[in-house]
Short mmCIF file of C-alpha atoms in Angstrom, two decimals:
data_model
loop_
_atom_site.label_atom_id
_atom_site.label_comp_id
_atom_site.label_asym_id
_atom_site.label_seq_id
_atom_site.Cartn_x
_atom_site.Cartn_y
_atom_site.Cartn_z
CA MET A 238 47.18 22.11 -30.83
CA ILE A 239 46.60 21.55 -27.03
CA SER A 240 42.80 21.33 -26.34
CA ASN A 241 41.21 23.26 -23.48
CA ASP A 242 40.14 20.01 -21.95
CA ASN A 243 43.85 18.83 -21.94
CA PHE A 244 45.28 22.08 -20.57
CA CYS A 245 42.74 22.33 -17.66
CA MET A 246 42.79 18.71 -16.77
CA ALA A 247 46.65 18.53 -16.69
CA LEU A 248 46.63 21.57 -14.24
CA LYS A 249 43.95 19.90 -12.15
CA GLU A 250 45.63 16.47 -12.03
CA ARG A 251 48.73 18.21 -10.59
CA GLY A 252 46.98 20.09 -7.99
CA PHE A 253 46.85 23.50 -9.46
CA GLY A 254 43.68 25.10 -7.95
CA PHE A 255 44.41 28.93 -8.31
CA ILE A 256 45.06 30.67 -11.49
CA ALA A 257 45.47 34.31 -11.78
CA GLY A 258 46.04 36.24 -14.87
CA VAL A 259 45.53 39.15 -17.52
CA PRO A 260 43.93 37.74 -20.70
CA CYS A 261 45.53 37.03 -23.95
CA SER A 262 43.86 35.87 -26.93
CA HIS A 263 46.29 32.81 -27.12
CA PHE A 264 44.86 31.69 -23.85
CA SER A 265 41.31 32.60 -24.45
CA GLY A 266 40.20 28.94 -24.30
CA PRO A 267 41.60 27.91 -20.98
CA ILE A 268 40.72 31.29 -19.35
CA GLU A 269 37.10 30.81 -20.29
CA ARG A 270 36.92 27.39 -18.79
CA LEU A 271 38.91 28.12 -15.71
CA THR A 272 36.74 31.05 -14.94
CA ARG A 273 33.58 28.78 -15.25
CA GLU A 274 35.29 26.42 -12.81
CA GLY A 275 35.80 29.32 -10.30
CA ILE A 276 39.56 28.94 -10.03
CA TYR A 277 40.65 31.80 -12.28
CA LEU A 278 41.35 35.32 -10.76
CA SER A 279 41.26 38.22 -13.33
CA ALA A 280 43.99 40.32 -12.03
CA ALA A 281 44.52 44.16 -12.64
CA ASN A 282 47.83 43.45 -14.18
CA GLU A 283 50.51 40.82 -14.54
CA GLY A 284 52.49 41.80 -11.46
CA ALA A 285 49.50 41.62 -9.34
CA ALA A 286 48.69 38.15 -10.82
CA LEU A 287 52.06 36.94 -9.77
CA ALA A 288 51.66 38.42 -6.36
CA ALA A 289 48.32 36.84 -5.96
CA ALA A 290 49.51 33.50 -7.12
CA ALA A 291 52.32 33.71 -4.71
CA GLY A 292 50.07 34.41 -1.87
CA ALA A 293 48.00 31.46 -2.69
CA SER A 294 51.11 29.29 -2.92
CA VAL A 295 52.18 30.47 0.48
CA ALA A 296 48.64 29.70 1.86
CA GLY A 297 49.18 26.12 0.66
CA GLN A 298 47.63 26.10 -2.87
CA ARG A 299 49.52 25.22 -5.94
CA SER A 300 49.16 28.24 -8.12
CA ALA A 301 49.85 29.37 -11.68
CA VAL A 302 49.83 32.62 -13.75
CA ILE A 303 48.56 33.12 -17.31
CA ALA A 304 49.79 36.15 -19.11
CA GLN A 305 51.11 37.62 -22.37
CA ASN A 306 54.86 38.46 -22.86
CA SER A 307 53.96 42.00 -23.37
CA GLY A 308 53.29 42.15 -19.72
CA LEU A 309 56.53 40.58 -18.67
CA GLY A 310 57.69 44.11 -17.67
CA ASN A 311 54.76 44.40 -15.19
CA LEU A 312 55.73 41.05 -13.73
CA ILE A 313 59.47 41.48 -13.20
CA ASN A 314 59.37 43.31 -9.98
CA PRO A 315 57.31 40.74 -7.92
CA LEU A 316 59.24 38.10 -9.91
CA THR A 317 62.71 39.19 -8.69
CA SER A 318 61.97 40.85 -5.33
CA LEU A 319 59.04 38.51 -4.14
CA VAL A 320 58.85 35.12 -5.79
CA GLN A 321 62.73 34.55 -6.32
CA THR A 322 63.82 36.31 -3.09
CA TYR A 323 61.34 34.42 -0.79
CA GLY A 324 61.61 31.06 -2.82
CA ILE A 325 57.91 30.83 -3.69
CA PRO A 326 57.39 28.41 -6.53
CA VAL A 327 54.87 29.63 -9.09
CA LEU A 328 54.08 28.26 -12.55
CA VAL A 329 53.75 30.98 -15.39
CA PHE A 330 52.32 30.33 -18.74
CA MET A 331 53.46 33.10 -21.07
CA SER A 332 52.32 33.63 -24.75
CA LEU A 333 55.10 34.49 -27.15
CA ARG A 334 53.82 37.44 -29.06
CA GLY A 335 56.22 38.86 -31.67
CA TRP A 336 58.13 35.60 -31.93
CA PRO A 337 59.87 34.02 -33.77
CA ASP A 338 59.12 36.50 -36.57
CA PRO A 339 58.21 40.06 -35.34
CA SER A 340 57.10 41.01 -38.70
CA GLN A 341 54.17 38.59 -38.45
CA ASP A 342 52.88 40.42 -35.37
CA GLU A 343 51.83 43.96 -34.27
CA PRO A 344 54.86 46.33 -34.00
CA GLN A 345 54.43 46.80 -30.11
CA HIS A 346 55.41 43.06 -29.68
CA ALA A 347 58.73 43.19 -31.80
CA ILE A 348 61.10 44.03 -28.90
CA MET A 349 59.63 41.82 -26.35
CA GLY A 350 59.10 38.99 -28.74
CA ALA A 351 62.85 39.09 -29.54
CA THR A 352 64.07 39.29 -25.95
CA THR A 353 61.62 37.30 -23.88
CA HIS A 354 63.89 33.98 -23.63
CA ARG A 355 67.12 36.25 -22.94
CA LEU A 356 65.35 38.29 -20.39
CA LEU A 357 64.34 35.16 -18.49
CA ASP A 358 67.83 33.77 -18.89
CA SER A 359 69.45 36.78 -17.46
CA LEU A 360 67.00 36.68 -14.46
CA GLY A 361 67.92 33.16 -13.90
CA ILE A 362 64.42 31.88 -14.57
CA PRO A 363 64.03 28.50 -16.06
CA HIS A 364 61.75 28.17 -19.10
CA VAL A 365 60.27 25.59 -21.40
CA THR A 366 58.82 26.35 -24.80
CA VAL A 367 55.51 24.73 -26.12
CA PRO A 368 55.63 24.56 -29.99
CA ALA A 369 52.60 25.21 -32.16
CA ASP A 370 52.18 21.59 -33.02
CA ALA A 371 52.08 20.32 -29.49
CA MET A 372 49.17 17.95 -28.67
CA GLU A 373 49.31 17.70 -24.91
CA LEU A 374 50.59 19.58 -21.89
CA GLY A 375 51.49 16.75 -19.46
CA SER A 376 54.98 16.26 -20.62
CA THR A 377 55.89 19.86 -20.39
CA LEU A 378 54.54 20.20 -16.95
CA ASP A 379 56.54 17.06 -15.92
CA GLN A 380 59.71 19.16 -16.88
CA ALA A 381 58.38 22.18 -15.05
CA GLU A 382 57.72 19.95 -11.81
CA GLU A 383 61.37 19.50 -11.38
CA HIS A 384 62.00 23.16 -10.89
CA LEU A 385 58.94 23.63 -8.74
CA ALA A 386 60.03 20.88 -6.54
CA ALA A 387 63.24 22.86 -5.93
CA ARG A 388 61.13 25.87 -4.89
CA ARG A 389 62.02 27.70 -8.07
CA SER A 390 59.26 29.36 -10.22
CA VAL A 391 59.39 28.37 -13.93
CA PHE A 392 57.90 29.76 -17.01
CA ILE A 393 56.07 27.76 -19.84
CA LEU A 394 56.24 29.75 -23.12
CA THR A 395 53.80 29.00 -25.59
CA GLU A 396 53.88 29.63 -29.45
CA LYS A 397 51.01 30.97 -31.32
CA GLY A 398 48.51 28.37 -32.22
CA ALA A 399 49.74 26.07 -29.30
CA ILE A 400 46.48 26.35 -27.20
CA GLU A 401 42.86 26.05 -28.44
CA LYS A 402 41.09 29.24 -28.44
CA HIS A 403 37.65 30.24 -27.23
CA ARG A 404 35.11 32.02 -29.56
CA SER A 405 33.86 35.29 -27.88
CA SER A 406 30.39 35.09 -26.59
CA ALA A 407 29.88 38.75 -27.17
CA ASP A 408 26.77 39.61 -29.05
CA PRO A 409 27.43 42.23 -31.68
CA ASP A 410 23.62 42.98 -31.91
CA ALA A 411 23.14 43.47 -28.14
CA ALA A 412 21.13 46.35 -27.08
CA GLY A 413 22.95 49.48 -25.88
CA LEU A 414 25.54 51.91 -26.88
CA SER A 415 28.45 50.82 -29.07
CA ARG A 416 31.87 52.38 -29.04
CA VAL A 417 31.44 53.37 -32.63
CA GLU A 418 28.41 55.22 -32.08
CA VAL A 419 29.79 57.40 -29.28
CA LEU A 420 32.77 58.04 -31.36
CA ARG A 421 30.79 59.24 -34.34
CA ALA A 422 28.68 61.43 -31.99
CA ILE A 423 31.67 63.04 -30.33
CA GLU A 424 33.75 63.61 -33.39
CA PRO A 425 33.06 67.36 -33.80
CA LEU A 426 34.18 67.70 -30.11
CA LEU A 427 37.39 66.35 -30.73
CA GLU A 428 38.30 68.99 -33.39
CA GLY A 429 41.41 70.91 -31.98
CA ALA A 430 41.94 68.54 -29.02
CA ALA A 431 44.89 66.31 -28.49
CA VAL A 432 43.36 62.97 -28.51
CA VAL A 433 45.13 59.87 -26.98
CA SER A 434 43.34 56.45 -27.35
CA THR A 435 44.29 53.24 -25.45
CA THR A 436 45.21 49.98 -27.04
CA GLY A 437 42.80 47.41 -28.46
CA TYR A 438 39.58 48.14 -30.32
CA THR A 439 39.33 51.62 -29.06
CA SER A 440 42.33 52.78 -31.18
CA ARG A 441 41.16 50.64 -34.18
CA GLU A 442 37.58 52.19 -34.00
CA LEU A 443 38.72 55.72 -33.54
CA PHE A 444 41.10 55.49 -36.62
CA GLY A 445 38.47 53.64 -38.56
CA VAL A 446 35.70 56.12 -37.71
CA ILE A 447 37.59 59.32 -37.86
CA GLY A 448 40.83 58.52 -39.71
CA SER A 449 42.75 61.55 -38.38
CA LYS A 450 46.57 61.19 -38.63
CA GLU A 451 47.00 63.58 -35.72
CA HIS A 452 45.50 61.57 -32.92
CA PHE A 453 47.90 59.20 -30.72
CA TYR A 454 46.80 55.70 -31.26
CA MET A 455 48.45 53.77 -28.57
CA GLN A 456 49.01 49.99 -29.66
CA GLY A 457 50.38 48.08 -26.55
CA SER A 458 51.46 49.93 -23.28
CA MET A 459 48.10 48.75 -21.80
CA GLY A 460 46.93 50.88 -19.04
CA HIS A 461 49.30 53.74 -19.75
CA ALA A 462 47.14 55.88 -22.08
CA ALA A 463 46.02 58.00 -19.11
CA ALA A 464 49.42 58.60 -17.89
CA PHE A 465 50.61 59.41 -21.38
CA GLY A 466 47.67 61.99 -21.60
CA LEU A 467 48.59 63.34 -18.18
CA GLY A 468 52.09 64.17 -19.37
CA VAL A 469 50.75 65.85 -22.62
CA ALA A 470 48.31 67.83 -20.67
CA LEU A 471 50.62 69.23 -18.07
CA ARG A 472 53.15 70.41 -20.75
CA SER A 473 50.39 71.66 -23.20
CA PRO A 474 48.05 73.54 -20.89
CA GLN A 475 46.43 75.72 -23.56
CA ARG A 476 45.13 72.68 -25.55
CA PRO A 477 42.24 70.33 -24.39
CA VAL A 478 43.63 66.78 -23.96
CA ILE A 479 41.03 64.01 -24.31
CA VAL A 480 42.18 60.39 -23.32
CA LEU A 481 39.81 57.68 -24.63
CA ASP A 482 40.44 54.69 -22.40
CA GLY A 483 38.87 51.29 -21.61
CA ASP A 484 37.84 49.74 -18.43
CA GLY A 485 40.26 47.00 -18.47
CA ALA A 486 43.14 49.39 -19.28
CA ALA A 487 42.08 51.86 -16.71
CA ILE A 488 42.04 49.15 -14.02
CA MET A 489 45.40 47.82 -15.01
CA HIS A 490 46.93 51.13 -13.59
CA LEU A 491 44.23 52.60 -11.69
CA GLY A 492 46.60 54.58 -9.57
CA THR A 493 47.02 56.93 -12.41
CA LEU A 494 43.66 58.45 -11.41
CA SER A 495 45.13 59.47 -8.07
CA SER A 496 48.11 61.03 -9.91
CA THR A 497 45.82 62.91 -12.25
CA GLY A 498 43.59 64.15 -9.39
CA ALA A 499 46.70 65.39 -7.56
CA ALA A 500 48.34 67.00 -10.59
CA ALA A 501 44.90 68.62 -11.51
CA PRO A 502 45.51 69.46 -15.10
CA GLY A 503 42.59 71.76 -16.03
CA ASN A 504 42.64 70.85 -19.56
CA LEU A 505 42.31 67.04 -19.27
CA VAL A 506 39.18 64.93 -19.96
CA HIS A 507 39.53 61.08 -19.31
CA LEU A 508 36.74 59.24 -21.10
CA ILE A 509 36.44 55.59 -20.07
CA PHE A 510 34.52 53.08 -22.37
CA ASP A 511 33.29 50.42 -20.11
CA ASN A 512 31.95 47.19 -21.63
CA GLY A 513 32.95 45.05 -18.78
CA THR A 514 35.34 42.88 -21.00
CA TYR A 515 38.60 42.65 -22.47
CA GLU A 516 37.03 42.68 -25.84
CA SER A 517 40.11 42.24 -28.16
CA THR A 518 41.41 39.25 -26.29
CA GLY A 519 38.20 37.16 -26.32
CA GLY A 520 35.65 38.99 -24.20
CA GLN A 521 36.97 37.89 -20.77
CA MET A 522 35.38 39.83 -17.86
CA THR A 523 37.02 42.71 -16.20
CA SER A 524 36.39 43.66 -12.58
CA SER A 525 34.64 46.80 -13.75
CA ARG A 526 31.19 45.41 -12.61
CA SER A 527 32.36 46.28 -8.99
CA THR A 528 34.30 49.38 -9.88
CA ASP A 529 32.61 52.71 -9.82
CA PHE A 530 35.06 54.78 -12.07
CA ALA A 531 33.19 58.05 -11.45
CA GLY A 532 33.25 57.56 -7.65
CA VAL A 533 36.96 56.82 -7.76
CA ALA A 534 37.62 59.98 -9.70
CA ARG A 535 35.72 62.02 -7.29
CA ALA A 536 37.53 60.46 -4.37
CA VAL A 537 41.05 61.29 -5.78
CA GLY A 538 40.32 64.83 -6.73
CA TYR A 539 38.71 65.01 -10.26
CA ALA A 540 36.97 68.37 -10.82
CA SER A 541 33.95 66.40 -11.99
CA ALA A 542 32.98 62.79 -12.88
CA HIS A 543 29.89 61.40 -14.61
CA GLU A 544 28.52 57.99 -15.69
CA CYS A 545 26.70 58.16 -19.10
CA HIS A 546 24.31 55.77 -20.66
CA SER A 547 23.09 57.76 -23.74
CA ILE A 548 24.54 59.76 -26.53
CA ASP A 549 23.04 62.79 -25.32
CA GLN A 550 24.51 62.35 -21.86
CA VAL A 551 28.02 61.82 -23.44
CA THR A 552 28.06 64.75 -25.83
CA THR A 553 26.57 67.02 -23.15
CA ALA A 554 29.10 65.81 -20.50
CA LEU A 555 32.07 66.32 -22.91
CA THR A 556 30.86 69.75 -23.97
CA VAL A 557 30.63 70.86 -20.47
CA ALA A 558 34.03 69.22 -19.61
CA LEU A 559 35.88 71.13 -22.38
CA LYS A 560 34.44 74.48 -20.97
CA GLY A 561 35.38 73.98 -17.46
CA SER A 562 38.57 73.49 -15.44
CA GLY A 563 39.36 69.82 -14.98
CA PRO A 564 40.55 67.05 -14.74
CA HIS A 565 37.15 65.54 -15.71
CA LEU A 566 36.15 61.90 -15.91
CA ILE A 567 33.38 60.44 -18.06
CA ALA A 568 32.60 56.80 -17.90
CA VAL A 569 30.44 55.50 -20.77
CA ARG A 570 28.63 52.24 -20.42
CA ILE A 571 28.66 50.40 -23.85
CA VAL A 572 28.04 46.80 -24.96
CA SER A 573 30.72 44.34 -25.92
CA GLY A 574 30.48 43.82 -29.58
CA GLY A 575 32.92 41.05 -30.31
CA VAL A 576 35.58 41.12 -33.14
CA SER A 577 36.00 44.81 -34.40
CA ALA A 578 35.56 45.36 -38.26
CA PHE A 579 38.30 47.99 -38.27
CA SER A 580 42.08 47.59 -38.69
CA ARG A 581 44.81 48.96 -36.66
CA ALA A 582 46.12 52.38 -37.41
CA THR A 583 49.53 50.80 -38.08
CA ALA A 584 48.03 48.93 -41.02
CA SER A 585 48.29 52.26 -42.89
CA MET A 586 50.69 54.38 -40.61
CA THR A 587 53.99 53.83 -39.05
CA THR A 588 54.38 54.40 -35.40
CA THR A 589 56.82 57.19 -36.35
CA ASP A 590 53.87 58.58 -38.50
CA ILE A 591 51.69 58.46 -35.33
CA ARG A 592 54.14 60.20 -33.12
CA GLU A 593 54.98 62.91 -35.49
CA GLY A 594 51.25 63.52 -36.55
CA PHE A 595 50.26 63.97 -32.90
CA ALA A 596 53.28 66.11 -32.23
CA ALA A 597 52.16 68.26 -35.15
CA ARG A 598 48.68 68.69 -33.53
CA LEU A 599 50.19 69.78 -30.26
CA ARG A 600 52.20 72.52 -32.22
CA ALA A 601 49.27 73.82 -34.18
CA GLU A 602 47.08 76.79 -33.27
CA ARG A 603 44.16 75.64 -31.17
CA PRO A 604 40.70 76.25 -33.12
CA SER A 605 37.47 76.84 -31.02
CA VAL A 606 35.68 73.98 -29.42
CA VAL A 607 32.23 73.19 -30.86
CA ASP A 608 29.24 71.94 -28.97
CA ALA A 609 28.64 68.47 -30.94
CA ALA A 610 24.99 68.40 -29.64
CA ALA A 611 23.81 71.81 -30.92
CA GLY A 612 26.70 73.20 -33.00
CA ARG A 613 27.18 76.05 -30.71
CA PRO A 614 30.47 77.55 -29.58
CA ALA A 615 31.55 75.93 -26.35
CA ALA A 616 31.54 79.28 -24.57
CA GLU A 617 27.75 78.77 -24.25
CA ARG A 618 26.64 77.00 -21.10
CA VAL A 619 24.61 73.88 -21.28
CA GLN A 620 22.99 71.60 -18.71
CA ILE A 621 24.22 68.08 -18.05
CA SER A 622 21.75 65.26 -17.68
CA SER A 623 24.00 62.51 -16.31
CA ALA A 624 24.47 61.47 -12.88
CA PRO A 625 26.43 64.06 -10.72
#
């Protein structure tokens, strides 16, 4: 295993002073240290990370990217049309999820795990693989230097266990709302709605707390739960659609909020759990501390937007949203609790089961919506106490 010290020192010795990325648990150790050293940029998505690194490279700073292979699709456009076309050399570290044995990883990694090497080959991108038993990074970087010297970007692919991890500093006992608390409180309001949950701990905890086989638990496809829910809402206008999102996922494709505001589906509620971290990859910070989700939603045409800090505010906001024409956004401030105690939905369901169960929910007759806070029919108006 390559230690964090060895990883970061090897980059520093070779003049790499700008690192951009999207967190992966396999790189949690180096990301934590590079962030402390002030040379790591938390990018919205992998394509943005590569573009930022390319810009820094043209500005005279040797640059690198850290990403997971599940994000290779996000990265391909600037890789082919920017970095390769303009001859901008960038070093890319990419973890190999779903490889060499897809059955040993989550199902969403199977296809990309089996094709990462071939995709890079077809794009003419040189790559070097770091095995799990590697002890130092220097020799691998020496190989990469030959390609960088020729103004070619190069990928260093890392097997699981090759890089020392960082233990999350999240405090499970921190004061504040937890996602589990909120999910338990809003469970009655989800009755009859088409519920889409984003990847990571949100889907795990929704399944663990409620256990419905008719919700859509999105594993992978980070940042796309909102767009998926938008499509559902536009084609199922008689049924309320509730998207349970995360701050990191929402930021990854924040433009979907603009699309949602423009399309104006009256039956869509977009609820964002904001704990300021990429919780399932080690608790790395997102950029949500400077992002006003409610303000963005208002600016792009959502019918209403609220930021909530208490259970009462959340249940009231959701009750009101389900009665009025949307789209509505509810940003809920929660704490980052570290490792989730819940298993993924695919531990007991197949992805086909998830798809078909959700489709069955969409076909079913819609029951009446209930006010979770007071058990009243949703037709009765309530006053909301969260910020306008």
